[in-house]
mmCIF file of C-alpha atoms in Angstrom:
data_model
loop_
_atom_site.group_PDB
_atom_site.id
_atom_site.type_symbol
_atom_site.label_atom_id
_atom_site.label_comp_id
_atom_site.label_asym_id
_atom_site.label_seq_id
_atom_site.Cartn_x
_atom_site.Cartn_y
_atom_site.Cartn_z
ATOM 1 C CA LEU A 12 0.585 -0.119 0.734
ATOM 2 C CA ARG A 13 2.918 2.201 0.614
ATOM 3 C CA THR A 14 3.386 2.291 -2.870
ATOM 4 C CA MET A 15 0.253 2.614 -4.378
ATOM 5 C CA ALA A 16 -0.857 5.719 -5.944
ATOM 6 C CA ALA A 17 -3.716 7.181 -4.866
ATOM 7 C CA ALA A 18 -5.825 5.246 -7.778
ATOM 8 C CA GLU A 19 -4.856 1.439 -7.287
ATOM 9 C CA GLN A 20 -6.061 2.507 -3.649
ATOM 10 C CA GLN A 21 -9.532 3.498 -4.014
ATOM 11 C CA ASP A 22 -9.466 0.189 -6.412
ATOM 12 C CA TYR A 23 -7.796 -1.783 -3.832
ATOM 13 C CA TRP A 24 -10.479 -0.854 -1.402
ATOM 14 C CA ARG A 25 -13.059 -1.765 -4.554
ATOM 15 C CA ARG A 26 -11.818 -5.306 -4.341
ATOM 16 C CA MET A 27 -12.046 -5.903 -0.817
ATOM 17 C CA ARG A 28 -14.941 -4.895 -0.486
ATOM 18 C CA HIS A 29 -17.262 -7.950 -2.342
ATOM 19 C CA PHE A 30 -14.472 -9.570 0.535
ATOM 20 C CA VAL A 31 -15.665 -7.940 3.959
ATOM 21 C CA ALA A 32 -19.215 -7.370 2.599
ATOM 22 C CA ASP A 33 -18.948 -12.047 2.878
ATOM 23 C CA CYS A 34 -16.847 -10.867 6.194
ATOM 24 C CA TYR A 35 -20.382 -9.115 8.181
ATOM 25 C CA ARG A 36 -22.328 -12.289 6.878
ATOM 26 C CA LEU A 37 -20.549 -14.290 9.681
ATOM 27 C CA GLU A 38 -22.855 -12.356 12.470
ATOM 28 C CA GLN A 39 -22.644 -13.279 16.154
ATOM 29 C CA SER A 40 -20.135 -15.999 14.245
ATOM 30 C CA ASP A 41 -17.201 -15.008 15.077
ATOM 31 C CA PRO A 42 -17.594 -10.888 16.560
ATOM 32 C CA GLY A 43 -14.047 -11.372 16.873
ATOM 33 C CA PHE A 44 -12.841 -11.250 13.314
ATOM 34 C CA LEU A 45 -15.381 -9.239 12.789
ATOM 35 C CA TYR A 46 -14.203 -6.232 15.319
ATOM 36 C CA ASP A 47 -11.315 -7.108 13.049
ATOM 37 C CA VAL A 48 -13.024 -7.147 9.409
ATOM 38 C CA THR A 49 -14.019 -3.164 10.600
ATOM 39 C CA LEU A 50 -11.027 -1.835 12.273
ATOM 40 C CA PHE A 51 -8.960 -3.170 9.098
ATOM 41 C CA CYS A 52 -11.469 -1.850 6.742
ATOM 42 C CA GLN A 53 -11.888 1.719 8.425
ATOM 43 C CA GLY A 54 -7.406 1.762 8.435
ATOM 44 C CA LEU A 55 -8.047 1.384 3.905
ATOM 45 C CA LEU A 56 -11.231 4.340 4.209
ATOM 46 C CA LEU A 57 -9.788 6.427 7.134
ATOM 47 C CA GLN A 58 -5.125 6.497 6.745
ATOM 48 C CA VAL A 59 -3.972 5.262 3.491
ATOM 49 C CA ASN A 60 -4.623 8.151 1.616
ATOM 50 C CA ARG A 61 -3.308 10.279 4.130
ATOM 51 C CA GLN A 62 0.297 10.500 2.065
ATOM 52 C CA SER A 63 3.635 11.098 3.748
ATOM 53 C CA GLY A 64 5.693 14.332 1.273
ATOM 54 C CA ASP A 65 6.876 11.855 -1.797
ATOM 55 C CA GLY A 66 2.623 10.527 -2.001
ATOM 56 C CA SER A 67 3.217 7.441 -0.325
ATOM 57 C CA THR A 68 0.996 5.843 2.398
ATOM 58 C CA THR A 69 2.653 6.826 6.262
ATOM 59 C CA GLN A 70 4.732 4.176 7.812
ATOM 60 C CA GLN A 71 2.117 4.770 10.545
ATOM 61 C CA ALA A 72 -0.125 4.214 8.345
ATOM 62 C CA CYS A 73 0.110 1.358 6.885
ATOM 63 C CA ALA A 74 1.098 0.574 10.706
ATOM 64 C CA SER A 75 -1.846 0.193 11.635
ATOM 65 C CA LEU A 76 -3.811 -1.785 9.407
ATOM 66 C CA GLN A 77 -2.985 -4.942 12.029
ATOM 67 C CA TYR A 78 -4.248 -3.743 14.270
ATOM 68 C CA THR A 79 -7.148 -5.979 16.408
ATOM 69 C CA TRP A 80 -9.831 -6.319 18.775
ATOM 70 C CA ARG A 81 -7.309 -7.076 21.553
ATOM 71 C CA ASP A 82 -4.697 -4.742 20.676
ATOM 72 C CA ILE A 83 -8.113 -1.759 21.185
ATOM 73 C CA GLN A 84 -8.440 -3.823 24.528
ATOM 74 C CA SER A 85 -5.252 -2.865 25.926
ATOM 75 C CA LYS A 86 -5.257 0.537 25.329
ATOM 76 C CA LEU A 87 -8.716 0.055 27.417
ATOM 77 C CA LYS A 88 -9.633 1.072 31.408
ATOM 78 C CA LYS A 89 -11.409 -1.264 33.884
ATOM 79 C CA ASN A 90 -14.531 1.042 33.848
ATOM 80 C CA ALA A 91 -14.743 1.765 29.462
ATOM 81 C CA VAL A 92 -15.691 -0.002 26.934
ATOM 82 C CA ALA A 93 -15.695 0.650 22.728
ATOM 83 C CA ILE A 94 -18.105 -0.076 20.399
ATOM 84 C CA GLU A 95 -18.027 -0.100 16.608
ATOM 85 C CA PHE A 96 -21.420 -0.080 14.941
ATOM 86 C CA VAL A 97 -21.729 -1.492 11.388
ATOM 87 C CA GLN A 98 -24.085 -1.493 8.498
ATOM 88 C CA TYR A 99 -23.942 -4.521 6.191
ATOM 89 C CA GLU A 100 -26.259 -6.476 4.356
ATOM 90 C CA ALA A 101 -27.218 -9.668 4.327
ATOM 91 C CA GLN A 102 -29.623 -12.022 2.837
ATOM 92 C CA GLY A 103 -30.543 -9.061 0.592
ATOM 93 C CA ALA A 104 -31.099 -6.284 3.204
ATOM 94 C CA THR A 105 -29.327 -4.135 4.857
ATOM 95 C CA ARG A 106 -28.442 -4.690 8.680
ATOM 96 C CA MET A 107 -27.295 -2.507 11.735
ATOM 97 C CA ALA A 108 -24.723 -4.067 14.727
ATOM 98 C CA ALA A 109 -23.488 -3.541 17.641
ATOM 99 C CA LEU A 110 -20.279 -4.648 18.673
ATOM 100 C CA VAL A 111 -18.739 -4.786 21.736
ATOM 101 C CA LEU A 112 -15.425 -4.631 23.891
ATOM 102 C CA ARG A 113 -15.042 -4.838 27.483
ATOM 103 C CA LYS A 114 -11.851 -4.745 29.589
ATOM 104 C CA GLN A 115 -12.167 -7.739 30.010
ATOM 105 C CA GLY A 116 -13.315 -10.746 27.397
ATOM 106 C CA ALA A 117 -14.373 -10.775 23.665
ATOM 107 C CA PRO A 118 -16.340 -8.925 21.506
ATOM 108 C CA GLN A 119 -19.536 -9.006 21.433
ATOM 109 C CA TRP A 120 -21.713 -9.162 18.442
ATOM 110 C CA ILE A 121 -25.112 -7.264 19.091
ATOM 111 C CA PRO A 122 -27.945 -7.237 16.427
ATOM 112 C CA MET A 123 -29.206 -3.472 15.610
ATOM 113 C CA MET A 124 -32.560 -1.860 14.174
ATOM 114 C CA PRO A 125 -32.150 -2.252 10.648
ATOM 115 C CA PRO A 126 -31.721 0.873 8.259
ATOM 116 C CA ASP A 127 -35.465 0.469 7.332
ATOM 117 C CA GLU A 128 -37.319 0.358 10.142
ATOM 118 C CA PHE A 129 -34.808 3.428 11.772
ATOM 119 C CA MET A 130 -35.508 5.691 8.973
ATOM 120 C CA ASP A 131 -39.901 4.000 8.819
ATOM 121 C CA TYR A 132 -39.911 4.869 12.165
ATOM 122 C CA GLU A 133 -43.203 7.590 12.350
ATOM 123 C CA LEU A 134 -42.492 10.567 15.213
ATOM 124 C CA GLY A 135 -45.652 12.287 15.659
ATOM 125 C CA VAL A 136 -46.210 12.788 11.986
ATOM 126 C CA TRP A 137 -43.008 12.678 10.008
ATOM 127 C CA LYS A 138 -40.833 10.129 9.697
ATOM 128 C CA ASN A 139 -36.999 9.749 10.900
ATOM 129 C CA ARG A 140 -36.256 9.855 7.586
ATOM 130 C CA GLU A 141 -38.057 13.512 7.574
ATOM 131 C CA ARG A 142 -36.733 14.459 10.512
ATOM 132 C CA VAL A 143 -32.512 13.313 10.401
ATOM 133 C CA TYR A 144 -32.028 15.208 7.146
ATOM 134 C CA SER A 145 -34.511 18.409 7.968
ATOM 135 C CA THR A 146 -32.752 21.949 8.886
ATOM 136 C CA ASP A 147 -35.908 22.692 11.291
ATOM 137 C CA GLY A 148 -34.229 22.284 14.624
ATOM 138 C CA SER A 149 -37.117 21.844 16.506
ATOM 139 C CA LYS A 150 -37.754 18.866 13.933
ATOM 140 C CA LYS A 151 -35.016 17.051 14.563
ATOM 141 C CA ASN A 152 -35.043 18.213 18.428
ATOM 142 C CA ARG A 153 -37.973 15.446 18.994
ATOM 143 C CA LEU A 154 -35.889 12.960 18.236
ATOM 144 C CA TYR A 155 -34.169 12.880 21.272
ATOM 145 C CA GLY A 156 -37.087 13.281 24.108
ATOM 146 C CA ASP A 157 -38.544 9.635 22.344
ATOM 147 C CA SER A 158 -37.856 7.402 25.188
ATOM 148 C CA ALA A 159 -39.426 3.824 22.619
ATOM 149 C CA LEU A 160 -36.994 5.475 20.292
ATOM 150 C CA GLN A 161 -34.207 5.911 22.566
ATOM 151 C CA SER A 162 -34.650 1.973 23.938
ATOM 152 C CA MET A 163 -34.569 0.609 20.244
ATOM 153 C CA ILE A 164 -31.547 2.569 20.359
ATOM 154 C CA TRP A 165 -30.300 0.797 23.382
ATOM 155 C CA THR A 166 -31.616 -1.964 23.522
ATOM 156 C CA LYS A 167 -31.097 -4.049 26.393
ATOM 157 C CA GLU A 168 -29.239 -6.555 25.035
ATOM 158 C CA LEU A 169 -26.631 -3.516 24.143
ATOM 159 C CA ILE A 170 -26.881 -2.466 28.063
ATOM 160 C CA GLU A 171 -26.377 -5.426 29.179
ATOM 161 C CA ALA A 172 -22.914 -5.361 27.260
ATOM 162 C CA ILE A 173 -22.225 -2.362 27.872
ATOM 163 C CA GLY A 174 -23.023 -3.528 31.899
ATOM 164 C CA SER A 175 -21.320 -1.369 34.806
ATOM 165 C CA SER A 176 -18.773 0.387 32.075
ATOM 166 C CA SER A 177 -19.009 3.976 32.904
ATOM 167 C CA GLN A 178 -17.345 5.246 30.024
ATOM 168 C CA ILE A 179 -18.410 4.947 26.162
ATOM 169 C CA TYR A 180 -15.886 5.022 23.210
ATOM 170 C CA PHE A 181 -18.463 4.066 19.424
ATOM 171 C CA ALA A 182 -17.494 4.472 16.158
ATOM 172 C CA PRO A 183 -21.501 4.673 14.408
ATOM 173 C CA ASP A 184 -21.912 3.766 10.960
ATOM 174 C CA GLY A 185 -24.881 3.961 8.566
ATOM 175 C CA TYR A 186 -27.656 5.676 9.869
ATOM 176 C CA LEU A 187 -25.844 6.442 13.342
ATOM 177 C CA HIS A 188 -23.812 8.651 11.461
ATOM 178 C CA GLN A 189 -27.211 11.616 11.496
ATOM 179 C CA VAL A 190 -28.552 11.043 14.992
ATOM 180 C CA ALA A 191 -26.251 12.181 17.894
ATOM 181 C CA ILE A 192 -27.196 8.904 20.240
ATOM 182 C CA GLU A 193 -24.980 9.991 22.702
ATOM 183 C CA TYR A 194 -27.963 12.506 23.744
ATOM 184 C CA MET A 195 -30.744 9.302 23.683
ATOM 185 C CA TRP A 196 -28.635 7.170 26.560
ATOM 186 C CA PRO A 197 -31.960 5.606 28.972
ATOM 187 C CA ASP A 198 -30.888 5.584 32.084
ATOM 188 C CA GLU A 199 -30.275 8.902 33.800
ATOM 189 C CA THR A 200 -29.748 7.317 36.735
ATOM 190 C CA ALA A 201 -26.281 5.469 35.180
ATOM 191 C CA GLU A 202 -23.860 8.293 34.922
ATOM 192 C CA LYS A 203 -21.990 7.218 31.871
ATOM 193 C CA GLU A 204 -19.408 9.018 29.768
ATOM 194 C CA LEU A 205 -19.801 8.717 26.020
ATOM 195 C CA PHE A 206 -17.648 9.560 23.166
ATOM 196 C CA ARG A 207 -17.866 9.503 19.358
ATOM 197 C CA LEU A 208 -14.816 9.053 17.024
ATOM 198 C CA THR A 209 -15.189 8.351 13.806
ATOM 199 C CA SER A 210 -13.161 4.793 14.758
ATOM 200 C CA THR A 211 -12.439 3.518 18.325
ATOM 201 C CA ARG A 212 -8.974 2.418 16.179
ATOM 202 C CA GLN A 213 -8.281 6.113 17.743
ATOM 203 C CA LEU A 214 -7.562 4.716 21.192
ATOM 204 C CA MET A 215 -4.133 3.852 20.013
ATOM 205 C CA TYR A 216 -3.049 7.030 19.728
ATOM 206 C CA GLN A 217 -4.708 9.007 22.630
ATOM 207 C CA LYS A 218 -3.429 12.129 23.449
ATOM 208 C CA THR A 219 -3.438 14.783 26.059
ATOM 209 C CA VAL A 220 -5.120 18.923 24.419
ATOM 210 C CA SER A 221 -4.766 21.318 26.716
ATOM 211 C CA MET A 222 -6.122 24.490 25.049
ATOM 212 C CA ASP A 223 -5.985 27.729 25.980
ATOM 213 C CA ALA A 224 -8.899 29.192 24.700
ATOM 214 C CA ALA A 225 -11.831 28.176 22.591
ATOM 215 C CA LEU A 226 -15.051 29.860 20.267
ATOM 216 C CA ILE A 227 -18.612 28.165 20.809
ATOM 217 C CA ILE A 228 -20.984 28.335 18.691
ATOM 218 C CA GLY A 229 -25.132 26.911 19.085
ATOM 219 C CA GLY A 230 -27.118 26.747 18.308
ATOM 220 C CA VAL A 231 -27.525 29.069 15.491
ATOM 221 C CA ASN A 232 -30.608 30.313 12.773
ATOM 222 C CA TYR A 233 -28.781 31.686 9.991
ATOM 223 C CA GLY A 234 -31.527 33.076 9.689
ATOM 224 C CA ALA A 235 -33.657 30.206 7.972
ATOM 225 C CA HIS A 236 -37.530 31.346 9.142
ATOM 226 C CA CYS A 237 -36.760 35.032 9.633
ATOM 227 C CA SER A 238 -38.033 37.923 7.375
ATOM 228 C CA THR A 239 -35.736 40.068 5.352
ATOM 229 C CA GLU A 240 -36.668 42.414 7.383
ATOM 230 C CA GLU A 241 -35.601 39.989 9.971
ATOM 231 C CA GLN A 242 -32.839 39.402 8.684
ATOM 232 C CA ASN A 243 -31.585 42.572 8.494
ATOM 233 C CA ASN A 244 -32.056 44.028 11.458
ATOM 234 C CA ASP A 245 -30.081 41.603 13.120
#
């Protein structure tokens, strides 16, 4: 991979995709292997294009392709858990699952709400597919106050797999990219810290970040529902 041009890397990934799709058909048969497959795929998609000055893929990026779930587990604290959400195809249908990795033991495979079922879920007069892609903040915010939807995402089986872990590092996939599930934890009595990652591979590069100052902006309207006169007054 280090010597491949960008076009060659893309061609390599296109050829690998069919193998990856076949792997996920194993589902709960071998969660450890599927966790490794997920890490490898993310390495190809996220790292190989981070090229060094001479146009080749960096040594660190290539080395990261060899990470396994055991490597990630070694970086977890006793009270932490890592979750890789995966969207995949099986028997002609798109499915979703969670690969849950705790400090002890092998990864667990937890089936999740299928993408079509999530998008077709009716909340009030709107379906989720209309809410998640809406630019209307109030319409989207309704997702985070629906206890039934929360329990469909953070299922009983998933919560049991997480157990008493107080720190949850998770990497979303599929429709979970569109929803801030870190704000949908259903049990308010359980104190949990949730951290969204691009990949749980990031746990291999944990660094302490210091910041002297920060600018934080939220709830920006951009005048979407204001008249021209109101926007001018603003």
